[in-house]
XYZ file of C-alpha atoms in Angstrom:
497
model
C -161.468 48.288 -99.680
C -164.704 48.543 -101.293
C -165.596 52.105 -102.930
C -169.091 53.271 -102.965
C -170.817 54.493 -106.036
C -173.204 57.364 -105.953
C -176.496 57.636 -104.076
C -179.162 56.808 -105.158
C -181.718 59.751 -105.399
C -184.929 61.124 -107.051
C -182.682 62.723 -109.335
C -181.323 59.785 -110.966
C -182.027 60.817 -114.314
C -179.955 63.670 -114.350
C -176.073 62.433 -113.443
C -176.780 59.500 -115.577
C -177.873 62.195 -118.662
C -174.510 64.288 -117.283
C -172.827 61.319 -117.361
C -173.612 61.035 -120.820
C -173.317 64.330 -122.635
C -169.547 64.234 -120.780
C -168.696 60.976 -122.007
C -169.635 61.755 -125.433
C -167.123 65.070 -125.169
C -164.214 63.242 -123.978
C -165.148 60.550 -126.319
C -164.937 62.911 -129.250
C -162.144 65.364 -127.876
C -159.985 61.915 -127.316
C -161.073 60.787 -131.343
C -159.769 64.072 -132.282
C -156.760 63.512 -130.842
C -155.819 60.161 -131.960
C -156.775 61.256 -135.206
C -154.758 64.278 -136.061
C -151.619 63.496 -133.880
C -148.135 61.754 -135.026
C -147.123 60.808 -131.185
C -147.957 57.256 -131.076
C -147.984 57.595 -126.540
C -150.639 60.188 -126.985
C -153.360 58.007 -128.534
C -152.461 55.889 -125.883
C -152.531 58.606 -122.980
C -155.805 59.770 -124.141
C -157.716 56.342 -123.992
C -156.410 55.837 -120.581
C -157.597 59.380 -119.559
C -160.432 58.737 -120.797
C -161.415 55.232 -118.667
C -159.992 57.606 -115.243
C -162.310 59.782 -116.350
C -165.865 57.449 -117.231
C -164.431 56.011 -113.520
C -164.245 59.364 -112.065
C -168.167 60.312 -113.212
C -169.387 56.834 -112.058
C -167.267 57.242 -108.399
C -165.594 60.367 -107.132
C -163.617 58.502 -104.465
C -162.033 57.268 -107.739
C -161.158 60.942 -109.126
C -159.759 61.425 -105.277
C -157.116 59.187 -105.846
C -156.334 59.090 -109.102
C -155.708 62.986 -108.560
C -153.309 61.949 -105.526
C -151.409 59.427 -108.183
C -150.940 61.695 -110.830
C -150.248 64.412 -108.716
C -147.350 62.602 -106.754
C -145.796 60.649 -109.748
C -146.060 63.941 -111.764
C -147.999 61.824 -114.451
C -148.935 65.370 -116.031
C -145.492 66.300 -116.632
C -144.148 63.401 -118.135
C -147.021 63.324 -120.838
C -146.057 67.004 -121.598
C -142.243 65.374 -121.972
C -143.496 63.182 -124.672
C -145.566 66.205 -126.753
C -149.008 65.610 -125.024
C -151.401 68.503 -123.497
C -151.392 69.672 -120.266
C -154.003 67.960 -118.509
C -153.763 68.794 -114.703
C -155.694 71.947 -114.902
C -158.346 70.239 -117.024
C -158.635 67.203 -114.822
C -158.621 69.583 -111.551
C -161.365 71.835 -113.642
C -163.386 68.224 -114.331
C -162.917 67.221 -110.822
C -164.525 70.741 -109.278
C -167.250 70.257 -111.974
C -168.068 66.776 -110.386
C -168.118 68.315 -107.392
C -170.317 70.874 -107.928
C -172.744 68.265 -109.504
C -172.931 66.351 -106.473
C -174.292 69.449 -104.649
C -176.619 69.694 -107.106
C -177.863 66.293 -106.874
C -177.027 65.628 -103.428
C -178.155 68.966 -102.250
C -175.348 69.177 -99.937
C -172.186 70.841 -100.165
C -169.331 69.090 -99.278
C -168.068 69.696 -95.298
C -163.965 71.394 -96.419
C -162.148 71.727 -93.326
C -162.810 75.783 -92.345
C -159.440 76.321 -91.063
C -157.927 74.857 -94.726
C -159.721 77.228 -96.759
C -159.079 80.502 -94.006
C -155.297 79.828 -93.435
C -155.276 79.684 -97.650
C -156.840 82.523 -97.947
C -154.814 84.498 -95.058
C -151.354 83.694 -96.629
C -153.334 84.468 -100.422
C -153.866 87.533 -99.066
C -150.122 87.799 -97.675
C -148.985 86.667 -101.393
C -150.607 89.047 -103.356
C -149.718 91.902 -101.258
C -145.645 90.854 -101.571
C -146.772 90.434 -105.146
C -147.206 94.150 -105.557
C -143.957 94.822 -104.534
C -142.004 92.881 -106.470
C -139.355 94.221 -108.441
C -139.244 91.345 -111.059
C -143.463 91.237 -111.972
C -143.012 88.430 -114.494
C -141.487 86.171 -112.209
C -143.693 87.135 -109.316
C -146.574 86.703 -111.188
C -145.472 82.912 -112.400
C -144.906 82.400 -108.576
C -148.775 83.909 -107.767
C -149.612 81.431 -110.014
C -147.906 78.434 -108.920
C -149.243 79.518 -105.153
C -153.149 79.465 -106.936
C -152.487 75.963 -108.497
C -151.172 74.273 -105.387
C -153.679 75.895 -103.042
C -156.237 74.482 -105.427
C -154.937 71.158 -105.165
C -155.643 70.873 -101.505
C -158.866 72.785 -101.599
C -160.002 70.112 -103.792
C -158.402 67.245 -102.030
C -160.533 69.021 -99.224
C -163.680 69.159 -101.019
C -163.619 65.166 -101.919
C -162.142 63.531 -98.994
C -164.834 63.826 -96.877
C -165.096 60.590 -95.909
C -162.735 58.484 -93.414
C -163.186 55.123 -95.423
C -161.046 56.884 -98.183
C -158.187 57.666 -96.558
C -156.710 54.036 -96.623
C -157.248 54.396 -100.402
C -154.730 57.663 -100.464
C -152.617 55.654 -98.210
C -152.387 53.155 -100.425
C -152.320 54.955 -103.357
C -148.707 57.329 -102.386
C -147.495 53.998 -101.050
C -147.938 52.509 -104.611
C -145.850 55.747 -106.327
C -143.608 54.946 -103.700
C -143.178 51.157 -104.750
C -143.331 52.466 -109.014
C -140.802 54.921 -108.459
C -138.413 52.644 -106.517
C -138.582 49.818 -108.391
C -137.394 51.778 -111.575
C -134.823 53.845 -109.578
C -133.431 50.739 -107.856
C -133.236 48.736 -111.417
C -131.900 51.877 -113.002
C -129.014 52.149 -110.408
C -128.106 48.334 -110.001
C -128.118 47.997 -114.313
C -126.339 51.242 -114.343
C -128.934 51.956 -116.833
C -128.771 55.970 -116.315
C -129.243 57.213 -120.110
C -132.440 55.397 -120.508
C -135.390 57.672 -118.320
C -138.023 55.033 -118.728
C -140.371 57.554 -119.916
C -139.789 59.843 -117.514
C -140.256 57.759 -114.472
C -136.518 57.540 -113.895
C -134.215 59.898 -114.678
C -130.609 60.765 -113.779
C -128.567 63.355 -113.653
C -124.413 63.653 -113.421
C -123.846 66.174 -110.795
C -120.594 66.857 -108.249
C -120.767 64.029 -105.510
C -118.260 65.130 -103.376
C -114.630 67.278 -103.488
C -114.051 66.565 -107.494
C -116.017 63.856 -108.323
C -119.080 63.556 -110.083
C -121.160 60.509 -110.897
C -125.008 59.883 -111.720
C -127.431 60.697 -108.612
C -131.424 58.656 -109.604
C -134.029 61.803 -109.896
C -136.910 60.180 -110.563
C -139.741 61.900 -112.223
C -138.926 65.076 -110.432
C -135.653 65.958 -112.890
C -133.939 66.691 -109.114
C -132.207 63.836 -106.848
C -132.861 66.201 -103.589
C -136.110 67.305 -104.503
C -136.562 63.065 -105.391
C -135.452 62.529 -102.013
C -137.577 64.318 -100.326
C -140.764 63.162 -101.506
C -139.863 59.200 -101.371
C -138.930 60.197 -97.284
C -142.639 60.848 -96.872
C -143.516 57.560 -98.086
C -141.198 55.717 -95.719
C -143.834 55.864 -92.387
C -146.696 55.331 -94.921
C -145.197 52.021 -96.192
C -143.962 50.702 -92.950
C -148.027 51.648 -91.048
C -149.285 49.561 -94.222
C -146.696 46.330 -93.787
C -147.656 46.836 -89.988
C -151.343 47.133 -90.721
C -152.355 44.812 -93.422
C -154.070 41.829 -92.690
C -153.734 39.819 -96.105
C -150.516 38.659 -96.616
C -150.176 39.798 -100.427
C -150.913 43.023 -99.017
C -148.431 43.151 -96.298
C -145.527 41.395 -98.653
C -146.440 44.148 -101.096
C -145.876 47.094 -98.620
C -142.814 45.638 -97.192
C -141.780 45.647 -100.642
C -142.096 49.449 -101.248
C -140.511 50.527 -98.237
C -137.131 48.694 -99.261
C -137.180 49.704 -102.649
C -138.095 53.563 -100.969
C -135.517 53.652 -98.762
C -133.107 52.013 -101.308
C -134.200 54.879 -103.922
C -133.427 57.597 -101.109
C -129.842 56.271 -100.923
C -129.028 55.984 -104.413
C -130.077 59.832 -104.781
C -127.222 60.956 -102.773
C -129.295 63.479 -101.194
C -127.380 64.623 -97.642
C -130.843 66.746 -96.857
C -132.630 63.435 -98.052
C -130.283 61.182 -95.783
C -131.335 63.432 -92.714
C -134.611 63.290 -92.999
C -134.643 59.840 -93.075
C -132.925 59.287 -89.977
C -135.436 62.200 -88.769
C -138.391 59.501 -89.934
C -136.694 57.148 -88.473
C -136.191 58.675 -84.953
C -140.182 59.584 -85.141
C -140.347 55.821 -85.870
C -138.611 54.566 -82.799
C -140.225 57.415 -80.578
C -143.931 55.964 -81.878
C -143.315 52.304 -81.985
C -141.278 52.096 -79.260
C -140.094 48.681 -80.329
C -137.794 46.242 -77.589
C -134.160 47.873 -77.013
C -132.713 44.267 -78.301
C -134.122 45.310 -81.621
C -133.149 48.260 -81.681
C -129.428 47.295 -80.891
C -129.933 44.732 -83.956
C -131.474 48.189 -86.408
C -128.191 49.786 -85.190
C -125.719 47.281 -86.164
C -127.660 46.442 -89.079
C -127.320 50.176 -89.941
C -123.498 50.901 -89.173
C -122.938 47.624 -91.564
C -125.168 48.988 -94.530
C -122.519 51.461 -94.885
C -119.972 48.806 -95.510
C -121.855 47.782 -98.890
C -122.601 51.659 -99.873
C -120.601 53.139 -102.843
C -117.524 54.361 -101.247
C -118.859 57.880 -102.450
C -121.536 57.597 -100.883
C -120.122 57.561 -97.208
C -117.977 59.871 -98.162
C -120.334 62.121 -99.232
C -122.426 61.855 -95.999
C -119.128 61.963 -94.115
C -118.793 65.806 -95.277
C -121.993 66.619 -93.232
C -119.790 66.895 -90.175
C -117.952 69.774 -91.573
C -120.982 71.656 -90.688
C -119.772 71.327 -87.165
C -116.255 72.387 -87.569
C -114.306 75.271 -86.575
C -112.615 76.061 -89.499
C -115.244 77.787 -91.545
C -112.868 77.952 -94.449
C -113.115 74.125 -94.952
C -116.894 74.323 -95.199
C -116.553 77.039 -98.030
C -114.072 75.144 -99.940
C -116.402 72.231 -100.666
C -118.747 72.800 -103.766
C -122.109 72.414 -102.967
C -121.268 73.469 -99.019
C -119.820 76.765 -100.675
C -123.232 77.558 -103.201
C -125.478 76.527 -99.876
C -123.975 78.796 -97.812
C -124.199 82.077 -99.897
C -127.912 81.329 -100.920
C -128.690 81.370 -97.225
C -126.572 84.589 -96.903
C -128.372 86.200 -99.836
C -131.233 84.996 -98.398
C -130.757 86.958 -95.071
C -129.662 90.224 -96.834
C -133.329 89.921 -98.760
C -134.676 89.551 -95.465
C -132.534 91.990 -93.344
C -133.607 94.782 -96.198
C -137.407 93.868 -96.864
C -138.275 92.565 -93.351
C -142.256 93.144 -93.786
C -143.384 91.642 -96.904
C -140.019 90.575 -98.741
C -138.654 91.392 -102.288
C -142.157 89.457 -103.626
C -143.034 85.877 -104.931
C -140.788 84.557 -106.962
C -137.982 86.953 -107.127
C -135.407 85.485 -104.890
C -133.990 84.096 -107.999
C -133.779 87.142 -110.198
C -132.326 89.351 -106.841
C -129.810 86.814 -106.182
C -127.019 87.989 -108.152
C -127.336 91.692 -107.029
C -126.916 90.366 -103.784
C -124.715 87.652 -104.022
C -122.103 90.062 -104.934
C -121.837 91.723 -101.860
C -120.961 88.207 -100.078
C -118.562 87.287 -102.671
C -118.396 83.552 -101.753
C -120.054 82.012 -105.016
C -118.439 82.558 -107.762
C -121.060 81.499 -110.305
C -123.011 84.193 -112.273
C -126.397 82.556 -112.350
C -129.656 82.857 -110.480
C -130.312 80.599 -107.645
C -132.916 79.102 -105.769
C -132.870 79.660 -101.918
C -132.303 75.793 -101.311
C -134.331 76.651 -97.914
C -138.174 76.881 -98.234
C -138.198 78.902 -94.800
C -135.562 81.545 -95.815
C -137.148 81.814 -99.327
C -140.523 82.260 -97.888
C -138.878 84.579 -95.469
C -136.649 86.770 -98.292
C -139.412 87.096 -100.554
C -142.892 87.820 -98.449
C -141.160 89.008 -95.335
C -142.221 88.679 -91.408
C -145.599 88.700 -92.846
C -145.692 85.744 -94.901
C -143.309 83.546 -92.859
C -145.363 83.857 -89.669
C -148.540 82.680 -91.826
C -146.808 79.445 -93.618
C -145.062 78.165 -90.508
C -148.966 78.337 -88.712
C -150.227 76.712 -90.965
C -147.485 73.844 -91.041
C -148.247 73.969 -87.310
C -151.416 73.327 -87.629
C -150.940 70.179 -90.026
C -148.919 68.771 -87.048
C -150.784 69.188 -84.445
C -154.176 68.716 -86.449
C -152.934 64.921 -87.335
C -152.044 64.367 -83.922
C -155.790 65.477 -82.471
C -157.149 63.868 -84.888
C -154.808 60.002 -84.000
C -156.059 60.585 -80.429
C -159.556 60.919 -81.475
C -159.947 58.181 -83.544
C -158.126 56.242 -80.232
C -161.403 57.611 -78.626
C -163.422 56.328 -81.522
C -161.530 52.490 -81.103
C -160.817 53.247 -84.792
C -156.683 52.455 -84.443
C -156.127 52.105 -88.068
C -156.757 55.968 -88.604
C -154.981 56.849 -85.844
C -151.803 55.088 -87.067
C -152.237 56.151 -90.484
C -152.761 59.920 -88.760
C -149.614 59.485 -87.445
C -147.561 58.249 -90.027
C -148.889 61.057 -92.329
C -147.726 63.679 -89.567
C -144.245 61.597 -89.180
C -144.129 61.922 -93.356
C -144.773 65.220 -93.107
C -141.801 66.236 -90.829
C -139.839 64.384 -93.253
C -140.486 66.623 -95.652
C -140.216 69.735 -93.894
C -136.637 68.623 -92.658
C -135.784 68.139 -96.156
C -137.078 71.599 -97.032
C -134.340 72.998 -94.814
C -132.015 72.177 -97.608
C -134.843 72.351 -100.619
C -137.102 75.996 -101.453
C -140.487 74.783 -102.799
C -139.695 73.873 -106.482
C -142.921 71.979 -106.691
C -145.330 72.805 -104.471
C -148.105 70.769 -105.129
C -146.744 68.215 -103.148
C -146.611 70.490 -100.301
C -150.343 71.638 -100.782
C -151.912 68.078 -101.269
C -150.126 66.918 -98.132
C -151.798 70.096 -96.401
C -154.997 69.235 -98.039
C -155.372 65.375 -96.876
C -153.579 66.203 -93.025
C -156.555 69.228 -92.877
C -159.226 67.000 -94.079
C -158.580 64.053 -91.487
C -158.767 66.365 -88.877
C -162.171 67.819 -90.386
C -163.245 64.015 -90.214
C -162.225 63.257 -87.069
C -163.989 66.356 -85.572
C -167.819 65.045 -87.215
C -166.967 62.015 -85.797
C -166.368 63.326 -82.225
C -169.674 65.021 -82.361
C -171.691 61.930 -83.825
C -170.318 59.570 -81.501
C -173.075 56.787 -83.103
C -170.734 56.527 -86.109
C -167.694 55.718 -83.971
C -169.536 52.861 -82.718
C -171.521 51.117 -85.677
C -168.987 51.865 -88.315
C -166.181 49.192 -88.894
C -162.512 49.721 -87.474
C -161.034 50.684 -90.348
C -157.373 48.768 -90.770
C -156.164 46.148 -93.130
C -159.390 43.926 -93.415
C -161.563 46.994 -93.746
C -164.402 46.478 -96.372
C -162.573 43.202 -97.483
C-alpha cells in the first residue's frame, strides 16, 4: 500500500511555511514538557506524538489512521493512566485544522457523505431537546458531551477518508489493534499474569463467573471484559477478509495470526453477550462464504471439541444462557448477573413507559435508576446502573423520538455497506466489496453485543458509523465516474505493492 503525499500546487510555499511554524510549536510545546515533568513515559509519549504528528502534516492519509489506532486501542486513555495530557481533543482539533488547510490549498472541500452529517445532526437535534428535560443536568450535560465528541469522530473520519485506496489502510490498521490487544490478553491469560496491566493494554478484573464463583475475566484497554468483547468481535470478519485477501504470504500469516489470538481474547473475557455475537459473526460468515458442507461439518466438530479444552467455568458459564429459555422464571432471577440484567431492562421500560416522547434525558438512566428500581424490587443493590442495553437506554432516556432516529441511522450503515459491496462488484473492484462486507458483518457484531452492553464508549460506535458512511459516499462518485472504475487498480492484497 503506497500512501500519497500532497499535491503538488502553485501554492507550494505555503503548507511547507505551515508545515513549519507547526512543527516548531509542537517542537517547543513537546521541550516544555520533557523539561518540567517527573513521568519518565511522558517524555517518551510526547516525542512519539510528535513524529505522528510531522507524519500527519506531510500525509493526511497518515493522520486518518493513526486517528483510527488510537481511537480503537484507546491510546489516549492509557497516557492519561500514566499522568499524561489529554490529547484526543487536541489531535482531533489538529486533524480538522489540516483539513481545513487542504481546502485552502487545494481549493476544494472535502466530499463528507450528506446523509452522515444530516442523520448527526437530526438525532443532535433529538439530544439536545431530551437534554432539556432532564432531571439530573450535570449528568445530561456530560452525556451531550460525550454525544458531540463521538459525532465528531466520524465527521472527521468522514472528512479524510475520501478516498477508496485508504480504506485497506483502516482495514489493516483495526486488524493490527486486534492482533496488539490479543497477543497481550492471550499471554496475560496463559501466564496467569493478571496483576501486571502492561501499561494499560491488558487489564483484568475479578468479577462473579458464574453461581458463586469468581475468577479474573482479560479487559483489555477498555477496564470492561464485555465492553472488551465486543469490540475484538468486530475485528473477527476484518481479520479473516485480510488472511483471505492478502497476496504476500507475510501478510496473510500475519492476519491469520490476529484472528486466533482475537477470537482467543473473546473467550478468555467470559463475555456471554461477547460469545453470541461471535457465533452471530460467524453465522454472517458461513451465509457470505458459503464454504463446502464437508467443511463446515469439520468447523462444527472442531467447535463442539474446543469446549473440551475451555476452563470448566467457562462452559459453565455459557451453559447458563439457556436459562433464558426456561419456564421457571425464578431460576433466571436467582443467578447474579441474570438477576441485575433483568431489573435494568425493567427499569429501563418503566423510564420508557413514563417518558415515552423524549425520555428522562441523556445520561440520566443512571441517576433515575434507583428511584425506579425500587418499585421492581428484584436487585437488591443500592447503586446506579447502566442500562446494559444500548437500545433500551437510548429508548429510556430520549424516548420514541430518539430511538426511531439511532436505529435509522444503524439501518442505514447496513444497508449503505451492502450498496456500496454490490457497486464496487459493478466496478470489478472485489477487494472493496469484501472488505464492505466484512465491515457490515463487524458491525452486526457489535450491535448484537450492544443488546447486553449501553454505549459506555461511544466513539467506537461513531468511527464505525463514520468509515461504513464514507465507503458508501465513495462508492456512489465512483458509480457516476465510471472511467475510474476502469483505469484504477483492483484494489486487494497486491494493491499499490
Amino acid at each position: 500500500m503506497t500512501i500519497q503525499p500532497w499535491e503538488k500546487s502553485s501554492s507550494l510555499k505555503w503548507p511547507i511555511i505551515v508545515i513549519g511554524v507547526l512543527a516548531i510549536s509542537f517542537g517547543a510545546f513537546i521541550g516544555m514538557i520533557v523539561g518540567y515533568s517527573p513521568n519518565v513515559y511522558l517524555p517518551i509519549a510526547a516525542a512519539v506524538g510528535f513524529i505522528v504528528a510531522i507524519l500527519t502534516l506531510a500525509n493526511l492519509e497518515f493522520g486518518l489512521l493513526a486517528f483510527v489506532f488510537m481511537t480503537y486501542i484507546r491510546l489516549y486513555n492509557i497516557i492519561e493512566l500514566h499522568g499524561g495530557p489529554s490529547l484526543q481533543l487536541p489531535f482531533m482539533a489538529f486533524l480538522v485544522l489540516l483539513i481545513l488547510i487542504h481546502w485552502v490549498i487545494e481549493r476544494h472541500f472535502p466530499e463528507i457523505s450528506i446523509k452522515l452529517v444530516v442523520l448527526f445532526s437530526i438525532f443532535g437535534v433529538s439530544t439536545f431537546l431530551s437534554y432539556l428535560y432532564a432531571g439530573n443536568m450535570v449528568d445530561a450535560q456530560d452525556a451531550l458531551e460525550t454525544f458531540i465528541k463521538g459525532g465528531s469522530v466520524a465527521v472527521i473520519v468522514g472528512l479524510i477518508f475520501t478516498k477508496k485506496e485508504y480504506m485497506r489502510g483502516i482495514v489493516w490498521t483495526l486488524v493490527l489493534v486486534g492482533g496488539i490487544l490479543g497477543s497481550v490478553s492471550v499471554f496475560q491469560y496463559l501466564t496467569s499474569s493478571f496483576t501486571n496491566d502492561f501499561w494499560g493494554f491488558g487489564t483484568a478484573v475479578v468479577e462473579n463467573i458464574v453461581g458463586g464463583t469468581n475468577d479474573y475475566r482479560l479487559s483489555g484497554s477498555l477496564g470492561d471484559p464485555n465492553l472488551f468483547a465486543m469490540v475484538m468481535v468486530v475485528l473477527v470478519p476484518l481479520a479473516l477478509e485480510r488472511a483471505f485477501t492478502e497476496k504476500k504470504k507475510i501478510l496473510k500469516i500475519l492476519a491469520i495470526y490476529a484472528l486466533i489470538v482475537i477470537v482467543m481474547t473473546i473467550v478468555f473475557t467470559f463475555s456471554r453477550g461477547g460469545f453470541l455475537s461471535l457465533l452471530v459473526v460467524i453465522g454472517f460468515l458461513v451465509l457470505w462464504k458459503k464454504p463446502p458442507l464437508t467443511y463446515l461439518l469439520i468447523g462444527l466438530v472442531l467447535f463442539i471439541l474446543s469446549f473440551s479444552i475451555l476452563p470448566p467455568s467457562y462452559t459453565q458459564r455459557m451453559a447458563t444462557l439457556t436459562d433464558v429459555f426456561s419456564q421457571d422464571t425464578t431460576e433466571m432471577r436467582n443467578e447474579v448477573s441474570f438477576r441485575g440484567r433483568f431489573s435494568e431492562a425493567g427499569v429501563a421500560w418503566i423510564m420508557f413507559r413514563d417518558h415515552p416522547i423524549i425520555g428522562v434525558g441523556p445520561g440520566n438512566y443512571n441517576s433515575e435508576y434507583m428511584n425506579y428500581s425500587r418499585q421492581l424490587g428484584w436487585d437488591p443493590r443500592v447503586e446506579a446502573r447502566g442500562a446494559h442495553n444500548l437500545y433500551l437506554e437510548v429508548a429510556s432516556e430520549q424516548g420514541i423520538v430518539g430511538l426511531t432516529i439511532f436505529l435509522f441511522i444503524l439501518y442505514s450503515v447496513f444497508a449503505g455497506l451492502v450498496r456500496s459491496s454490490r457497486k464496487f462488484k459493478k466496478l470489478n473492484q472485489p477487494g472493496l466489496a469484501d472488505m464492505s462486507i466484512a465491515l457490515m458483518i463487524g458491525f452486526a457484531g457489535y450491535c448484537t453485543a450492544s443488546i447486553f452492553l449501553h454505549n459506555i464508549f461511544p466513539y467506537y460506535l461513531w468511527m464505525l458509523i463514520g468509515i461504513a458512511f464514507s465507503l458508501e459516499k465513495i462508492a456512489d462518485n465512483e458509480i457516476k465516474n465510471p472511467q475510474i472504475g476502469i483505469t484504477t487498480p483492483v484494489i486487494d492484497g497486491s494493491l499499490n505493492e
